[in-house]
mmCIF file of C-alpha atoms and ligand atoms in Angstrom:
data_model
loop_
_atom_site.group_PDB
_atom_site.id
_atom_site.type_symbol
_atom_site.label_atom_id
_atom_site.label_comp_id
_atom_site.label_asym_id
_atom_site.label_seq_id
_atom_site.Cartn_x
_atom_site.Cartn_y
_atom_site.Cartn_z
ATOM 1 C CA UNK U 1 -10.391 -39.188 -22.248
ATOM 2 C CA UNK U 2 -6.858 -38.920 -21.053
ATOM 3 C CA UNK U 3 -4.572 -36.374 -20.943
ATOM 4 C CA UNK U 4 -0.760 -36.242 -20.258
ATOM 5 C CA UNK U 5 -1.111 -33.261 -18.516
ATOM 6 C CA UNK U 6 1.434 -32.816 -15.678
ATOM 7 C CA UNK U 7 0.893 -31.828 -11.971
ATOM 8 C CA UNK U 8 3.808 -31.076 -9.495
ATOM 9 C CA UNK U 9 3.571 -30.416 -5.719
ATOM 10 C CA UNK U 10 3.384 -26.644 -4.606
ATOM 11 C CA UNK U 11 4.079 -25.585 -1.080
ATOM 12 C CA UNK U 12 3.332 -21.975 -0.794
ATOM 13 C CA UNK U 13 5.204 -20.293 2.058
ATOM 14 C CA UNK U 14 3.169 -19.809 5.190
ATOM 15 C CA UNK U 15 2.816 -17.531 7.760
ATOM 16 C CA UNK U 16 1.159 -17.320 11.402
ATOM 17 C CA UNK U 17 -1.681 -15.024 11.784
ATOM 18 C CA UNK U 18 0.310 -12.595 13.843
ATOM 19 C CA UNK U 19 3.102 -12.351 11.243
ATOM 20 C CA UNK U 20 0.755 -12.316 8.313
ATOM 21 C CA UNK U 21 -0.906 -9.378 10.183
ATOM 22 C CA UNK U 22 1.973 -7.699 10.646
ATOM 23 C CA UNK U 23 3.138 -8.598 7.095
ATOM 24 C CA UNK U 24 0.012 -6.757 5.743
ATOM 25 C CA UNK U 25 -0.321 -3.969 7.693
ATOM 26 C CA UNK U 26 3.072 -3.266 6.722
ATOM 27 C CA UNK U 27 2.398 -4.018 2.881
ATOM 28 C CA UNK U 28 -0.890 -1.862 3.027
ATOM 29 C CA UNK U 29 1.426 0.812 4.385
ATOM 30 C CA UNK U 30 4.079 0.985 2.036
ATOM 31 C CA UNK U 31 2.128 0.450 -0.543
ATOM 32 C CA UNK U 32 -0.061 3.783 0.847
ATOM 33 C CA UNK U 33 3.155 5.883 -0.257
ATOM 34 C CA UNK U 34 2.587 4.878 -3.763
ATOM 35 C CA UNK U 35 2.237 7.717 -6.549
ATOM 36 C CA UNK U 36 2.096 8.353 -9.648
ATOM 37 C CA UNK U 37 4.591 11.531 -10.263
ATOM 38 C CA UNK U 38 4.685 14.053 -13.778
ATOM 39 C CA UNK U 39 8.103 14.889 -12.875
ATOM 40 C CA UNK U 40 10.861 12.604 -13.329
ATOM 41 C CA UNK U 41 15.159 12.942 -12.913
ATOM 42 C CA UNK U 42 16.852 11.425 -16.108
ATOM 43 C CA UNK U 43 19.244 9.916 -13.975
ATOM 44 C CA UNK U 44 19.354 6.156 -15.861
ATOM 45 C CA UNK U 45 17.993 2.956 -14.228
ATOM 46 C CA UNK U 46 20.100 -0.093 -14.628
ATOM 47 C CA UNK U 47 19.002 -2.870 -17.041
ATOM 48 C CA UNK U 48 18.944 -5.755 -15.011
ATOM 49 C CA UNK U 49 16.478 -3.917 -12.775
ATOM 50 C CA UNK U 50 14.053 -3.027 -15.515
ATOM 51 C CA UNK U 51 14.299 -6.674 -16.411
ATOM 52 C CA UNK U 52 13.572 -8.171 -12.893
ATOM 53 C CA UNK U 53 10.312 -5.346 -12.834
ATOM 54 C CA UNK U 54 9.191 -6.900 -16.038
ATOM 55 C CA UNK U 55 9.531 -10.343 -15.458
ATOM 56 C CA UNK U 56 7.650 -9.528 -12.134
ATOM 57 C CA UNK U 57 4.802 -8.198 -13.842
ATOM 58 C CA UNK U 58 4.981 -11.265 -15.862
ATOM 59 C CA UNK U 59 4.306 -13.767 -12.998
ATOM 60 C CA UNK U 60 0.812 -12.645 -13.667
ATOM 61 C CA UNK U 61 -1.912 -15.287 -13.818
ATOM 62 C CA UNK U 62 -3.709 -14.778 -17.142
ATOM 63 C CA UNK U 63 -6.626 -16.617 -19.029
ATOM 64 C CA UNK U 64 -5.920 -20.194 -20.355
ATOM 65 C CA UNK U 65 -2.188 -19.227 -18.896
ATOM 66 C CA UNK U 66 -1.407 -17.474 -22.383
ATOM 67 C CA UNK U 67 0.520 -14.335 -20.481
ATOM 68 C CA UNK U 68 -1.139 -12.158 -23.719
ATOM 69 C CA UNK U 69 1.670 -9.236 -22.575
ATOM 70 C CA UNK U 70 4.568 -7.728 -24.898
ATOM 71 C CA UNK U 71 6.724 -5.232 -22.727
ATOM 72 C CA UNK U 72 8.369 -3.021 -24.989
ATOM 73 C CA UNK U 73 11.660 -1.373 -22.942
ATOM 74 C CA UNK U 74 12.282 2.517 -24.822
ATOM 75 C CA UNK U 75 15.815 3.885 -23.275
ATOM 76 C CA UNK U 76 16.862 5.354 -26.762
ATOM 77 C CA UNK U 77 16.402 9.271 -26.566
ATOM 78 C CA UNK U 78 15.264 9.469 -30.438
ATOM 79 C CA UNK U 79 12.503 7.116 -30.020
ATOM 80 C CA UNK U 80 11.451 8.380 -27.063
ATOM 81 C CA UNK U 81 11.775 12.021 -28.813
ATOM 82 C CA UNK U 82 9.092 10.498 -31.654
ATOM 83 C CA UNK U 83 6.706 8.998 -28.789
ATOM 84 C CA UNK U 84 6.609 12.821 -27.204
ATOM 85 C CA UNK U 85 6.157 14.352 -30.416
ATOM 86 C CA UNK U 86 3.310 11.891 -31.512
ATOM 87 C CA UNK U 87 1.991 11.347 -27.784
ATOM 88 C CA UNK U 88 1.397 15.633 -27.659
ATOM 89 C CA UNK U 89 -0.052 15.778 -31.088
ATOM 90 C CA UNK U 90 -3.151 13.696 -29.685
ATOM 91 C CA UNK U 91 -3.286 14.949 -26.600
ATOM 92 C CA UNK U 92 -3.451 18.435 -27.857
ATOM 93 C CA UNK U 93 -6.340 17.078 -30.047
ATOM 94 C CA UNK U 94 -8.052 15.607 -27.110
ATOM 95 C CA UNK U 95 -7.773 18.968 -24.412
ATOM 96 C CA UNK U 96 -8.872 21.320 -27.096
ATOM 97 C CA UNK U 97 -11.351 19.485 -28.948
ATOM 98 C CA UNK U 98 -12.137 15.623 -27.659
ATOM 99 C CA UNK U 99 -12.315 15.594 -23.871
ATOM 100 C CA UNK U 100 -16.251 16.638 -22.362
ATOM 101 C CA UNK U 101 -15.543 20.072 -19.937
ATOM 102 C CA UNK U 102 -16.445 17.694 -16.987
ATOM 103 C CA UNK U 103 -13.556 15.781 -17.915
ATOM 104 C CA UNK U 104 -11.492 18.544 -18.112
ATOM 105 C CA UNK U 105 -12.547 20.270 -14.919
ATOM 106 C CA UNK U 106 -12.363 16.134 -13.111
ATOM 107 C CA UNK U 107 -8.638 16.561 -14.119
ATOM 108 C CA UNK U 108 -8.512 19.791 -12.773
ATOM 109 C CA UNK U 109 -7.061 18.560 -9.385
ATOM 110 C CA UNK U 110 -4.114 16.562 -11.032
ATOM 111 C CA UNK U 111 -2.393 19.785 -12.990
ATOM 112 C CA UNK U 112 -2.196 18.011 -16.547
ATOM 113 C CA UNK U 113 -2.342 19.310 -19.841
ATOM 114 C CA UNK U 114 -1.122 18.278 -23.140
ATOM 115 C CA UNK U 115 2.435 19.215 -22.604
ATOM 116 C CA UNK U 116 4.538 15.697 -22.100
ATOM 117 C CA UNK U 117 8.232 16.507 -21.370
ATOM 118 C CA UNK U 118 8.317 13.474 -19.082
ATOM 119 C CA UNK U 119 8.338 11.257 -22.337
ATOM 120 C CA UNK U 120 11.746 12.420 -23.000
ATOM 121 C CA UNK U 121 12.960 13.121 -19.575
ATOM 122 C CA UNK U 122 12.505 9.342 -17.927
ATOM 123 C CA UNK U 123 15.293 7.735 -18.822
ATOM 124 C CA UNK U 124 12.764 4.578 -19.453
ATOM 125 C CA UNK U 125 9.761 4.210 -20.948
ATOM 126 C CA UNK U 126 7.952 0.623 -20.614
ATOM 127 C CA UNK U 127 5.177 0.232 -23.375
ATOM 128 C CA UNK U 128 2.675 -2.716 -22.798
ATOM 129 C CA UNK U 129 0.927 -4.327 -25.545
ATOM 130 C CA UNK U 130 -1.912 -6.675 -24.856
ATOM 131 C CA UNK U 131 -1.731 -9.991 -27.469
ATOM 132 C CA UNK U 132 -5.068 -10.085 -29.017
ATOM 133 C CA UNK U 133 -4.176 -13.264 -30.829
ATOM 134 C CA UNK U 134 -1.622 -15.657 -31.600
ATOM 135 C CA UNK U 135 -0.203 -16.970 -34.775
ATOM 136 C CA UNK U 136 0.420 -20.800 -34.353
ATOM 137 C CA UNK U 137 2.843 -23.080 -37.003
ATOM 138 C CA UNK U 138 0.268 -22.969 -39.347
ATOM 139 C CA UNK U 139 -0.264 -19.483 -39.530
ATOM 140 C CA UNK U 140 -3.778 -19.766 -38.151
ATOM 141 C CA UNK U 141 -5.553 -17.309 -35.493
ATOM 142 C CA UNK U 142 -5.561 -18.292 -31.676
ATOM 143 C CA UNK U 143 -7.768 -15.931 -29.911
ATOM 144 C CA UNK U 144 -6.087 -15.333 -26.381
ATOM 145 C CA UNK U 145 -8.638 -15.358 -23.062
ATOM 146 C CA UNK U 146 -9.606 -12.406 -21.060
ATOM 147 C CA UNK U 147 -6.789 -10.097 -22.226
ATOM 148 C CA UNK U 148 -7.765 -6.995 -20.999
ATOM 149 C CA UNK U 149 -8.475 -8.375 -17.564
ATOM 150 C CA UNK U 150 -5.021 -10.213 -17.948
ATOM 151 C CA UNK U 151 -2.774 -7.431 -19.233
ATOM 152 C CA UNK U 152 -4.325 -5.042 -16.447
ATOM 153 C CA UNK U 153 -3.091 -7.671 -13.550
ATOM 154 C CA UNK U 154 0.250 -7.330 -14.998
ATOM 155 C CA UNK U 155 0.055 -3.625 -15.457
ATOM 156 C CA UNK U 156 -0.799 -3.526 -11.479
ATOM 157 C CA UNK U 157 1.965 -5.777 -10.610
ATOM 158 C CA UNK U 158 4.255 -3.786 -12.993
ATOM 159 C CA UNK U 159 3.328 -0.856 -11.029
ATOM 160 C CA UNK U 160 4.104 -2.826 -7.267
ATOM 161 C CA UNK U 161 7.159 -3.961 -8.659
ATOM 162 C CA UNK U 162 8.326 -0.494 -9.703
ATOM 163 C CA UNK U 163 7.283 0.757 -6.090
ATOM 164 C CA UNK U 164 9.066 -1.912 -4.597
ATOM 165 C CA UNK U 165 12.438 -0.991 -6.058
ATOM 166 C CA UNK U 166 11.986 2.102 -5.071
ATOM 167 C CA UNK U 167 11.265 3.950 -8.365
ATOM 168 C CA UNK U 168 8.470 6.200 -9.350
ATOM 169 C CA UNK U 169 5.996 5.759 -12.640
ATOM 170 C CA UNK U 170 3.557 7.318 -14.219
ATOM 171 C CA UNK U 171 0.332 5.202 -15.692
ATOM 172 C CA UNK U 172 -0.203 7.117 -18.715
ATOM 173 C CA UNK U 173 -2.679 7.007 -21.597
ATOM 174 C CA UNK U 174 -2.401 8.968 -24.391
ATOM 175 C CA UNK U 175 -5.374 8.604 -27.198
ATOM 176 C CA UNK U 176 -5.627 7.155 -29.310
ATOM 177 C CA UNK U 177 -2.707 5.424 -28.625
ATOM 178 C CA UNK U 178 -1.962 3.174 -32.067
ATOM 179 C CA UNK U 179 1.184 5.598 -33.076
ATOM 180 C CA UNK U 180 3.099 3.402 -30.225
ATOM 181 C CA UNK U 181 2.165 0.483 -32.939
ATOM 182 C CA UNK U 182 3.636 2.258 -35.604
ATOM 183 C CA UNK U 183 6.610 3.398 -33.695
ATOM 184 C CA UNK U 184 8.114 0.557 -32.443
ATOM 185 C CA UNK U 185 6.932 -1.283 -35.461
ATOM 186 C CA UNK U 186 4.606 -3.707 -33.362
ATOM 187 C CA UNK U 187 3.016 -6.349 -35.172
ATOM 188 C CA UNK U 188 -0.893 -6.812 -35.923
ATOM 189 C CA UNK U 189 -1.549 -8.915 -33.124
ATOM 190 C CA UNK U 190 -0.363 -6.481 -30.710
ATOM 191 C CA UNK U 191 -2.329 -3.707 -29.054
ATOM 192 C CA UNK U 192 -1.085 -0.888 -27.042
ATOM 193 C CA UNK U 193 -2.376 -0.898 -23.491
ATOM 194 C CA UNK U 194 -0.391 1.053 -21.064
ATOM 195 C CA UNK U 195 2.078 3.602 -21.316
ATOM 196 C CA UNK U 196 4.716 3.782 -18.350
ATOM 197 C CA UNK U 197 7.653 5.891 -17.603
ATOM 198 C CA UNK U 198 9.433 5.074 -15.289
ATOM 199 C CA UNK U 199 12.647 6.407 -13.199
ATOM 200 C CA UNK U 200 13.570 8.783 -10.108
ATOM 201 C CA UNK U 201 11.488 11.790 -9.035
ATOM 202 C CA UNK U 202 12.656 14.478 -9.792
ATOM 203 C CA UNK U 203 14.576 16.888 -7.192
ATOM 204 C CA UNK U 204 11.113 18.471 -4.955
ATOM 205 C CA UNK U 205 8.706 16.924 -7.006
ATOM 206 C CA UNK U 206 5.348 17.590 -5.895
ATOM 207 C CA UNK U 207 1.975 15.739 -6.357
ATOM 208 C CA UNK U 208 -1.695 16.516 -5.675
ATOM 209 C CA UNK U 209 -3.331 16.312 -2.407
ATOM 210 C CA UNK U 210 -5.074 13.816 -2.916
ATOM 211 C CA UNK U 211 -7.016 10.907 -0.473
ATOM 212 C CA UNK U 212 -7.887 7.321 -0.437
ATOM 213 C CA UNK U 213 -11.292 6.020 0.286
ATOM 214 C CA UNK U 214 -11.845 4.708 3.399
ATOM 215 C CA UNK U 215 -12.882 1.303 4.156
ATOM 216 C CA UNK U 216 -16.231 1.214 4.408
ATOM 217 C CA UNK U 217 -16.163 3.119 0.760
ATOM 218 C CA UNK U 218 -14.461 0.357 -0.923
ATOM 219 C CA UNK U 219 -15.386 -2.896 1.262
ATOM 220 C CA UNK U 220 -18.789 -4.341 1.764
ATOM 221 C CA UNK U 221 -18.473 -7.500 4.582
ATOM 222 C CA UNK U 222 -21.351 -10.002 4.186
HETATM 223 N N1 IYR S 301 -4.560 11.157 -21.389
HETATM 224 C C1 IYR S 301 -4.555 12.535 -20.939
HETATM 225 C C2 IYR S 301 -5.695 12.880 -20.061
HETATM 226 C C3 IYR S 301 -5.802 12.184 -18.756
HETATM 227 C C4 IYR S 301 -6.920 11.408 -18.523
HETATM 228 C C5 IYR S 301 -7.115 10.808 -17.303
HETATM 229 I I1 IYR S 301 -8.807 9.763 -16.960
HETATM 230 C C6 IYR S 301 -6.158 10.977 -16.284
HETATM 231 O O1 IYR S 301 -6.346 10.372 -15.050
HETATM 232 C C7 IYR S 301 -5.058 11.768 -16.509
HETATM 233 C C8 IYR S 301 -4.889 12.367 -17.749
HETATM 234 C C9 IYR S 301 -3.202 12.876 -20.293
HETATM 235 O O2 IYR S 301 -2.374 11.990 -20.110
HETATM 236 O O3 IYR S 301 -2.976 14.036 -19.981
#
């Protein structure tokens, strides 16, 4: 069989052990500082800086290479007035009547309820939409590969990206989550996945004492 498939050199950049250990620790470190916050500024972000986030996240490897991500980009304060109001209606639903009382008393520590200001406040909100399928010229079904595996590697380096320009997020989930769909009139193929403000912290914003696990919690040498 042949194939005109096309192959091209790749030279990674490459570091000695002492600088990549020293490149490392100080990655691990800064990206120790990392939070999610509830409390945002809605002092604007620039576009161009939104953009380079995104198309950060987008470097993502993903199954068959299909990149199964739509980034929706919600600056405009009347749709981001219409997410709030449909975001609390379910969320409301799901602290009074959905979530188990473990649940409840697990989220105990982090000071949420079903009150979402910060949907208005952030002066962006970044919507991601995992591509179930594609239409090709025919009009035909192409199931993508391991999309939720795929859109969550993006999501993560979504989330590194906004760290690294020194911004502040918040991974949020409201359920169920298909009003986004409806919203921002998303078509059929499109799933929503992740809901992200993100912008400045507001002025003394706080968040929960919270720790890491150690190493030996999350690593297991063999
Ligand atoms: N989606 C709800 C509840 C919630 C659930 C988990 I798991 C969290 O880590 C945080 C919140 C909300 O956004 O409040």
């Amino acid at each position: 069989m042949t194939t005109d498939n096309t192959f091209i050199p790749y030279t990674p950049q490459q570091f000695s052990e002492e600088e990549m250990q020293s490149r490392v620790a100080a990655f691990r470190a800064y990206m120790d500082q990392r939070r999610s916050i509830r409390e945002f500024s809605d002092k604007p972000i620039p576009d161009a800086i939104i953009r380079d986030i995104i198309m950060a996240a987008s470097t993502a490897p993903s199954g068959a290479h299909k990149q199964p991500w739509t980034y929706c980009v919600v600056t405009d304060p009347e749709i981001k007035k219409q997410i709030r109001k449909a975001a609390e209606e379910e969320e409301y639903e799901s602290y009074h009547n959905r979530m188990s009382d473990q649940w409840l008393k697990d989220l105990e520590p982090l000071g949420t309820d079903w009150h979402k200001p910060f949907l208005e406040v952030a002066p962006c909100l970044i919507i991601i939409f995992k591509r179930v399928y594609e239409l090709d010229q025919d009009g035909k079904k192409r199931n993508n590969y391991y999309v939720n595996e795929s859109v969550g590697l993006s999501a993560g380096m979504l989330l590194t990206a906004i760290h690294q320009a020194g911004l502040v997020s918040l991974t949020h989930t409201p359920s169920p989550m298909n009003f986004l769909q409806k919203i921002l009139d998303r078509p059929e193929n499109e799933r929503p996945y992740l809901l992200i403000p993100v912008g400045y912290p507001s002025a003394g914003v706080t968040v929960p004492d919270l720790t890491r696990k150690q190493e030996d919690e999350v690593i297991v040498y063999y």
